[in-house]
Coordinates of C-alpha atoms and ligand atoms in Angstrom, one line a residue:
M1392 CA 41.5 -106.3 -49.0
I1393 CA 43.4 -109.0 -50.8
K1394 CA 43.0 -112.1 -48.6
F1395 CA 45.9 -114.4 -48.0
L1396 CA 43.6 -117.3 -49.0
D1397 CA 40.0 -117.1 -50.2
L1398 CA 38.6 -120.5 -49.3
Q1399 CA 35.0 -119.5 -50.2
A1400 CA 36.1 -118.6 -53.7
I1401 CA 38.2 -121.8 -54.0
N1402 CA 35.2 -124.0 -53.1
E1403 CA 32.5 -122.0 -54.8
P1404 CA 32.8 -123.7 -58.2
Y1405 CA 32.2 -127.1 -56.6
R1406 CA 29.0 -126.1 -54.7
E1407 CA 26.7 -128.0 -57.0
S1408 CA 28.8 -131.1 -57.3
F1409 CA 29.3 -131.1 -53.5
H1410 CA 25.6 -130.9 -52.9
K1411 CA 25.0 -133.8 -55.3
S1412 CA 27.5 -136.0 -53.5
L1413 CA 26.0 -135.1 -50.2
D1414 CA 22.5 -136.1 -51.4
E1415 CA 23.8 -139.4 -52.8
L1416 CA 25.5 -140.1 -49.5
V1417 CA 22.4 -139.5 -47.4
D1418 CA 20.4 -141.7 -49.8
S1419 CA 23.0 -144.5 -49.7
G1420 CA 23.3 -144.6 -45.9
W1421 CA 26.9 -145.8 -46.2
V1422 CA 29.2 -143.0 -44.9
L1423 CA 32.5 -144.7 -44.0
L1424 CA 34.9 -147.0 -45.9
G1425 CA 32.6 -147.1 -49.0
K1426 CA 32.6 -146.6 -52.7
N1427 CA 33.8 -142.9 -52.7
L1428 CA 36.9 -143.7 -50.6
E1429 CA 37.6 -146.7 -52.8
S1430 CA 37.3 -144.6 -56.0
F1431 CA 39.3 -141.7 -54.6
E1432 CA 42.1 -144.1 -53.5
R1433 CA 42.2 -145.6 -57.0
E1434 CA 42.1 -142.2 -58.7
F1435 CA 44.6 -140.5 -56.4
A1436 CA 47.0 -143.5 -56.7
D1437 CA 46.7 -143.3 -60.5
Y1438 CA 47.1 -139.5 -60.5
C1439 CA 50.4 -139.9 -58.5
G1440 CA 51.5 -142.9 -60.5
A1441 CA 51.7 -145.1 -57.3
R1442 CA 50.4 -148.6 -57.0
H1443 CA 48.4 -147.9 -53.8
C1444 CA 46.7 -145.1 -52.0
V1445 CA 45.2 -145.4 -48.5
G1446 CA 43.0 -142.6 -47.2
V1447 CA 43.5 -141.5 -43.6
A1448 CA 42.0 -138.8 -41.3
N1449 CA 44.7 -136.1 -41.8
G1450 CA 48.3 -135.4 -42.7
L1451 CA 49.8 -135.9 -39.3
D1452 CA 48.2 -139.4 -39.1
A1453 CA 49.5 -140.2 -42.6
I1454 CA 53.1 -139.5 -41.4
T1455 CA 52.7 -141.5 -38.2
I1456 CA 50.9 -144.4 -39.8
I1457 CA 53.6 -144.9 -42.5
L1458 CA 56.1 -145.3 -39.7
Q1459 CA 53.8 -147.5 -37.6
G1460 CA 53.3 -149.7 -40.7
Y1461 CA 57.0 -150.2 -41.2
K1462 CA 57.3 -151.1 -37.5
Q1463 CA 54.6 -153.8 -38.0
L1464 CA 56.6 -155.1 -40.9
G1465 CA 59.8 -155.2 -38.8
K1466 CA 61.6 -152.6 -40.9
L1467 CA 61.7 -150.0 -38.1
K1468 CA 61.8 -150.4 -34.4
E1469 CA 61.3 -148.3 -31.2
G1470 CA 64.1 -145.7 -30.9
D1471 CA 65.4 -145.8 -34.5
E1472 CA 66.6 -142.5 -35.8
V1473 CA 64.7 -140.7 -38.6
L1474 CA 66.2 -137.7 -40.4
V1475 CA 63.7 -134.8 -40.7
P1476 CA 64.2 -131.2 -41.8
S1477 CA 64.8 -128.7 -39.0
N1478 CA 62.8 -126.3 -41.1
T1479 CA 59.3 -127.7 -41.5
Y1480 CA 55.8 -127.6 -40.1
I1481 CA 55.9 -129.3 -36.8
A1482 CA 53.7 -132.2 -38.0
T1483 CA 56.6 -134.0 -39.6
I1484 CA 58.6 -134.1 -36.4
L1485 CA 55.5 -134.9 -34.3
G1486 CA 54.6 -137.9 -36.5
V1487 CA 58.1 -139.4 -35.9
Y1488 CA 57.6 -138.9 -32.2
H1489 CA 54.1 -140.4 -32.2
A1490 CA 55.5 -143.5 -33.9
G1491 CA 58.1 -144.0 -31.1
L1492 CA 61.0 -143.1 -33.2
K1493 CA 63.7 -140.4 -32.8
P1494 CA 63.7 -137.4 -35.0
V1495 CA 67.1 -136.1 -35.9
L1496 CA 66.9 -132.6 -37.4
V1497 CA 68.8 -131.6 -40.5
E1498 CA 69.4 -128.1 -41.7
P1499 CA 68.0 -127.0 -45.0
D1500 CA 69.6 -125.7 -48.2
P1501 CA 69.1 -121.9 -47.6
A1502 CA 68.2 -121.4 -51.3
T1503 CA 65.4 -124.0 -51.6
F1504 CA 64.4 -124.2 -47.9
N1505 CA 64.5 -128.0 -48.3
M1506 CA 66.6 -130.8 -46.8
D1507 CA 70.2 -130.7 -48.0
P1508 CA 71.4 -134.2 -48.9
S1509 CA 75.0 -133.4 -47.9
R1510 CA 74.0 -132.2 -44.5
A1511 CA 71.7 -135.3 -44.2
A1512 CA 74.7 -137.5 -45.0
E1513 CA 76.6 -135.9 -42.0
A1514 CA 73.7 -136.7 -39.7
I1515 CA 73.6 -140.5 -40.4
T1516 CA 74.6 -142.8 -37.6
S1517 CA 74.3 -146.6 -37.1
K1518 CA 70.8 -146.0 -35.7
T1519 CA 69.5 -144.0 -38.7
K1520 CA 66.9 -146.1 -40.5
A1521 CA 64.9 -143.6 -42.5
I1522 CA 64.8 -140.1 -44.1
F1523 CA 61.5 -138.2 -43.9
T1524 CA 61.9 -135.3 -46.2
V1525 CA 59.3 -132.5 -46.8
H1526 CA 58.7 -130.7 -50.1
L1527 CA 58.3 -127.4 -48.3
Y1528 CA 56.1 -124.6 -49.8
G1529 CA 55.4 -126.9 -52.8
Q1530 CA 58.9 -127.4 -54.1
L1531 CA 60.3 -130.9 -54.4
S1532 CA 63.3 -131.7 -52.3
D1533 CA 66.5 -132.8 -54.1
M1534 CA 65.0 -136.3 -54.6
E1535 CA 67.9 -137.5 -56.8
G1536 CA 70.3 -136.6 -54.1
L1537 CA 68.2 -138.2 -51.4
L1538 CA 67.5 -141.3 -53.4
K1539 CA 71.2 -141.8 -53.9
L1540 CA 71.9 -141.2 -50.2
S1541 CA 69.2 -143.5 -48.9
G1542 CA 70.3 -146.2 -51.4
E1543 CA 73.9 -146.0 -50.3
H1544 CA 73.0 -146.3 -46.6
N1545 CA 70.0 -148.7 -47.0
L1546 CA 67.6 -146.2 -45.5
L1547 CA 63.9 -145.9 -46.1
L1548 CA 63.1 -142.7 -48.1
L1549 CA 59.8 -141.2 -47.0
D1550 CA 58.3 -137.8 -47.9
D1551 CA 55.7 -135.4 -46.5
V1552 CA 53.8 -134.2 -49.5
A1553 CA 51.3 -132.1 -47.6
Q1554 CA 52.3 -129.0 -49.6
A1555 CA 53.3 -130.5 -52.9
H1556 CA 50.4 -132.4 -54.5
G1557 CA 51.1 -132.8 -58.2
A1558 CA 54.7 -131.6 -58.1
H1559 CA 56.9 -133.8 -60.4
M1560 CA 60.5 -134.4 -61.3
K1561 CA 61.9 -133.7 -64.8
D1562 CA 61.4 -137.3 -65.8
G1563 CA 57.7 -136.9 -64.9
K1564 CA 57.8 -138.9 -61.7
K1565 CA 55.3 -137.3 -59.3
A1566 CA 55.5 -136.7 -55.6
G1567 CA 53.7 -139.7 -54.1
A1568 CA 55.6 -142.1 -56.4
I1569 CA 59.2 -141.2 -55.8
A1570 CA 59.8 -142.2 -52.2
D1571 CA 59.1 -145.6 -50.6
A1572 CA 56.0 -144.1 -49.1
S1573 CA 54.4 -140.6 -49.1
A1574 CA 52.2 -138.8 -46.7
F1575 CA 49.5 -136.3 -47.9
S1576 CA 47.3 -133.9 -46.1
F1577 CA 44.0 -132.6 -47.6
Y1578 CA 43.7 -129.8 -44.9
P1579 CA 41.4 -127.2 -46.5
G1580 CA 44.1 -124.7 -47.5
K1581 CA 46.3 -127.2 -49.2
N1582 CA 46.6 -127.4 -53.0
L1583 CA 44.2 -130.3 -52.9
G1584 CA 42.0 -129.7 -49.9
C1585 CA 38.7 -131.1 -48.6
I1586 CA 36.1 -129.3 -46.4
G1587 CA 37.4 -130.6 -43.1
D1588 CA 40.3 -132.9 -42.3
G1589 CA 41.7 -135.5 -44.6
G1590 CA 44.9 -137.3 -45.6
A1591 CA 46.3 -140.2 -47.5
I1592 CA 49.4 -142.4 -47.9
T1593 CA 50.7 -143.6 -51.3
T1594 CA 53.2 -146.4 -51.9
D1595 CA 54.3 -149.0 -54.4
D1596 CA 54.9 -151.5 -51.5
D1597 CA 52.1 -154.1 -51.5
E1598 CA 52.9 -155.3 -47.9
L1599 CA 53.0 -151.8 -46.5
A1600 CA 49.7 -150.8 -48.2
S1601 CA 48.0 -153.9 -46.8
V1602 CA 49.2 -153.2 -43.2
I1603 CA 48.2 -149.6 -43.2
S1604 CA 44.8 -150.1 -44.8
A1605 CA 44.1 -152.3 -41.7
Y1606 CA 46.1 -150.1 -39.2
R1607 CA 44.0 -147.0 -40.0
N1608 CA 40.8 -149.0 -39.1
Y1609 CA 41.7 -150.4 -35.7
G1610 CA 44.1 -152.8 -37.3
S1611 CA 41.2 -154.7 -38.8
H1612 CA 40.9 -156.2 -42.2
K1613 CA 37.7 -157.9 -41.4
K1614 CA 35.1 -156.4 -39.1
Y1615 CA 35.7 -157.4 -35.4
Y1616 CA 39.0 -159.2 -36.2
N1617 CA 42.1 -157.2 -35.4
L1618 CA 45.5 -158.0 -36.7
Y1619 CA 47.3 -154.9 -35.3
K1620 CA 46.9 -152.5 -32.4
G1621 CA 45.7 -149.9 -34.9
V1622 CA 44.1 -146.5 -34.7
N1623 CA 40.9 -144.9 -35.9
S1624 CA 42.0 -142.7 -38.8
R1625 CA 39.6 -143.0 -41.7
L1626 CA 39.0 -140.6 -44.6
D1627 CA 35.2 -140.4 -44.6
E1628 CA 33.0 -140.9 -47.6
L1629 CA 31.9 -137.2 -47.8
Q1630 CA 35.5 -135.9 -47.9
A1631 CA 36.5 -138.6 -50.4
A1632 CA 33.6 -137.6 -52.6
F1633 CA 34.6 -133.9 -52.4
L1634 CA 38.2 -134.7 -53.1
R1635 CA 37.2 -136.7 -56.2
H1636 CA 35.7 -133.5 -57.7
K1637 CA 38.6 -131.3 -56.8
L1638 CA 41.3 -133.7 -58.0
L1639 CA 40.0 -133.2 -61.6
N1640 CA 41.2 -129.6 -61.5
L1641 CA 44.4 -130.0 -59.5
D1642 CA 46.8 -129.7 -62.4
E1643 CA 45.0 -126.7 -63.7
D1644 CA 45.1 -125.1 -60.2
N1645 CA 48.8 -125.8 -59.9
A1646 CA 49.4 -124.2 -63.3
K1647 CA 47.6 -121.1 -62.1
R1648 CA 49.7 -121.0 -59.0
R1649 CA 52.9 -121.2 -61.1
E1650 CA 51.7 -118.4 -63.3
I1651 CA 51.2 -116.1 -60.3
A1652 CA 54.6 -117.1 -59.0
R1653 CA 56.1 -116.2 -62.4
Q1654 CA 54.4 -112.8 -62.2
Y1655 CA 55.8 -112.2 -58.7
L1656 CA 59.3 -113.3 -59.7
N1657 CA 59.3 -111.1 -62.8
G1658 CA 57.5 -108.2 -61.3
I1659 CA 58.9 -107.7 -57.8
K1660 CA 62.0 -105.5 -57.9
N1661 CA 63.0 -104.3 -54.5
D1662 CA 66.4 -104.8 -52.9
L1663 CA 64.7 -105.1 -49.5
V1664 CA 63.0 -108.3 -50.6
E1665 CA 64.7 -111.6 -51.4
L1666 CA 62.7 -113.7 -53.8
P1667 CA 62.5 -117.5 -53.6
F1668 CA 64.5 -119.8 -55.9
Y1669 CA 62.5 -121.4 -58.7
S1670 CA 63.9 -123.7 -61.3
G1671 CA 61.1 -122.7 -63.7
G1672 CA 59.8 -126.3 -64.0
E1673 CA 56.9 -128.3 -62.6
D1674 CA 58.8 -129.5 -59.6
H1675 CA 57.2 -126.6 -57.7
V1676 CA 53.4 -126.2 -57.2
F1677 CA 53.7 -123.1 -55.1
H1678 CA 51.6 -124.0 -52.2
L1679 CA 53.1 -120.9 -50.7
F1680 CA 55.1 -118.0 -52.2
V1681 CA 57.7 -117.2 -49.6
I1682 CA 59.9 -114.2 -49.7
K1683 CA 62.6 -113.1 -47.1
V1684 CA 62.5 -109.6 -45.6
K1685 CA 64.9 -108.3 -43.0
D1686 CA 62.6 -106.1 -40.9
R1687 CA 59.6 -108.4 -41.2
E1688 CA 57.2 -106.9 -38.8
R1689 CA 57.5 -103.5 -40.5
F1690 CA 56.9 -105.0 -43.9
I1691 CA 53.8 -107.0 -42.8
E1692 CA 52.4 -103.8 -41.2
Y1693 CA 53.0 -101.9 -44.4
M1694 CA 51.3 -104.6 -46.5
N1695 CA 48.4 -104.6 -44.1
E1696 CA 48.0 -100.9 -44.4
K1697 CA 47.9 -101.3 -48.2
G1698 CA 45.2 -104.0 -47.9
V1699 CA 47.3 -107.1 -48.6
Q1700 CA 47.2 -110.0 -46.1
T1701 CA 50.4 -111.9 -45.5
L1702 CA 51.2 -114.8 -43.2
I1703 CA 54.4 -116.3 -41.7
H1704 CA 55.2 -120.0 -42.4
Y1705 CA 56.5 -120.4 -39.7
P1706 CA 57.3 -118.0 -37.0
V1707 CA 58.9 -120.4 -34.5
P1708 CA 61.2 -123.3 -35.6
P1709 CA 60.2 -126.7 -34.2
H1710 CA 63.3 -127.0 -32.0
K1711 CA 62.3 -123.7 -30.3
Q1712 CA 58.7 -124.7 -29.6
E1713 CA 57.7 -125.3 -26.0
A1714 CA 56.5 -128.7 -26.9
F1715 CA 60.1 -129.7 -27.6
T1716 CA 61.9 -128.4 -24.5
E1717 CA 64.4 -131.3 -25.0
M1718 CA 65.7 -129.6 -28.1
K1719 CA 65.7 -126.0 -26.8
D1720 CA 69.5 -125.8 -26.5
M1721 CA 70.1 -127.1 -30.0
S1722 CA 71.2 -124.7 -32.7
F1723 CA 70.0 -124.7 -36.3
P1724 CA 71.1 -121.2 -37.5
V1725 CA 69.9 -121.7 -41.1
S1726 CA 66.4 -122.6 -39.9
E1727 CA 66.4 -119.9 -37.3
R1728 CA 67.3 -117.3 -39.9
I1729 CA 64.6 -118.5 -42.2
H1730 CA 62.0 -118.4 -39.4
R1731 CA 63.0 -114.8 -38.6
E1732 CA 62.8 -113.5 -42.2
V1733 CA 60.1 -115.4 -44.1
V1734 CA 56.8 -113.8 -45.2
S1735 CA 54.2 -115.6 -47.4
L1736 CA 52.4 -113.6 -50.1
P1737 CA 48.9 -114.3 -51.2
I1738 CA 48.7 -117.1 -53.9
S1739 CA 45.9 -119.3 -54.9
P1740 CA 44.2 -120.6 -58.1
V1741 CA 41.4 -118.0 -57.7
Q1742 CA 43.7 -114.9 -57.4
T1743 CA 43.3 -112.5 -60.3
T1744 CA 46.1 -111.0 -62.4
Q1745 CA 44.9 -107.6 -61.2
D1746 CA 45.3 -108.6 -57.6
T1747 CA 48.8 -110.0 -58.3
N1748 CA 49.8 -106.9 -60.0
Y1749 CA 48.5 -104.8 -57.1
V1750 CA 50.6 -106.9 -54.7
I1751 CA 53.7 -106.4 -56.9
D1752 CA 53.2 -102.6 -57.1
V1753 CA 52.7 -102.3 -53.3
I1754 CA 55.9 -104.3 -52.7
N1755 CA 57.9 -102.3 -55.3
A1756 CA 56.9 -99.1 -53.5
Y1757 CA 58.1 -100.4 -50.1
T1758 CA 61.1 -98.4 -48.7
V1759 CA 63.1 -98.2 -45.5
Ligands
PLP2391 C1 49.6 -129.3 -43.3 C2 50.8 -130.0 -43.1 C3 50.9 -131.2 -42.4 C4 49.7 -131.7 -41.5 O1 48.5 -131.9 -42.1 P1 47.2 -132.1 -41.3 O2 46.3 -132.6 -42.2 O3 46.9 -130.7 -40.8 O4 47.5 -133.0 -40.1 C5 52.0 -131.9 -42.3 N1 53.2 -131.5 -42.9 C6 53.2 -130.3 -43.6 C7 54.5 -129.9 -44.2 C8 52.0 -129.5 -43.7 O5 52.1 -128.4 -44.4

C-alpha cells in the first residue's frame, strides 16, 4: 500500500533530536513563551525574509489574529468586507468570520486553483478593506496581480500560507514576506509540520507584530497587565523546538516534492486525467499534487484496488457546507466543478522514486 502521507516516516529522522529537545525542556521547567519559541520566531522570520514572526496555536488562529490585530490598530472594523477565495480550505473563511468581518468569496483561476485578480477586482465594493488570498496546494497566488490591485484600492493584502511554506516568487521574495501579513499552519501534515498543532504570523509591520504578540497571550505584554481583550493562542516550547529541527530541512523537503511532481507531470499520460498547471519554478512547493478526473469515485476505487491511497481536497466547497447555510444559494461554478473533480495523489519528501513510478504506471493503465 502506498500511503497518501506517511507521517511516521517523515518524523522518524528527527526522533533523536526530538528526544533531546524534550529532555532539555523537562530539565528547564519552562514550557511556554520561552527560549525555543523566541529562537524559532527569529529563525522562521529570517527564513521567510520577514521582520517579525509571532508563534500562535494553529493556522486558523493565525488568520483570525492577523485580522483582530488590524482591528486593534483601527485599520479594520466590524463588518468590513474581506475578499477570500471560494475554493479554499474552510479555515480561511472561518478566520474572517471569527474576526467579525464579512468574507466575500471570489472564484479562482481554473488553471491554478488560486484567486483570480480580475475576478477579485470585480468583487471590490466601498466596504472592501482587505484581500486574504490562499496559496492553494502549495502554489503561490498571482501576487504581482494582487499587489497591484490592493495598491490601487488601498486594501490590505494578506495571505494564508498554510500550504506553501518556502514558496517564492521569481525575484526570490518568499511567502511570508510578500503580503502585509501572512498566516502559517504547522499542522502535522503540512510541508513544515509539528507533532500537534502550531501556527505563526509573519509581517514587516512593527505595530502589528507588537499587538499580536500580546493578543495571542491574553492581550498581555507584561504578566497580569492586559492591553487588549486577547485570546490564549500560544505556540508551546516543545512544538517550537521540534519546528526548529525540521525548518533546517524545509528547502530540501520542498525540492523533493517538486522532483516527484516533475516525475508525475512527465510520466502521467492518460486522457482521462487532467494534470495541474506548473510554471516549473520555485513558486510551487507541492503541498499537494492535485489532478482532475471526471468519474472521480471510480478512479479512487481503482487506485485503491491497486494499493494507492488518494484523498480529496476538498469534497464540499465552503459555500455548500452546512456551517454556512447563509451562502447555500450562492453559485460559484468554477469552485463547484473543482470540488467535483479533484483527486490528490501521494506526495511527500519520503516518497521513493519507485513508489512514484508505480503510481504513474497504475494511472497510465486506467481506462473507462
Ligand atoms: C491547514 C490549513 C489551515 C488551518 O490550519 P490549522 O493549523 O489546522 O488551523 C488554514 N488554511 C489552509 C489553506 C490550510 O490548508
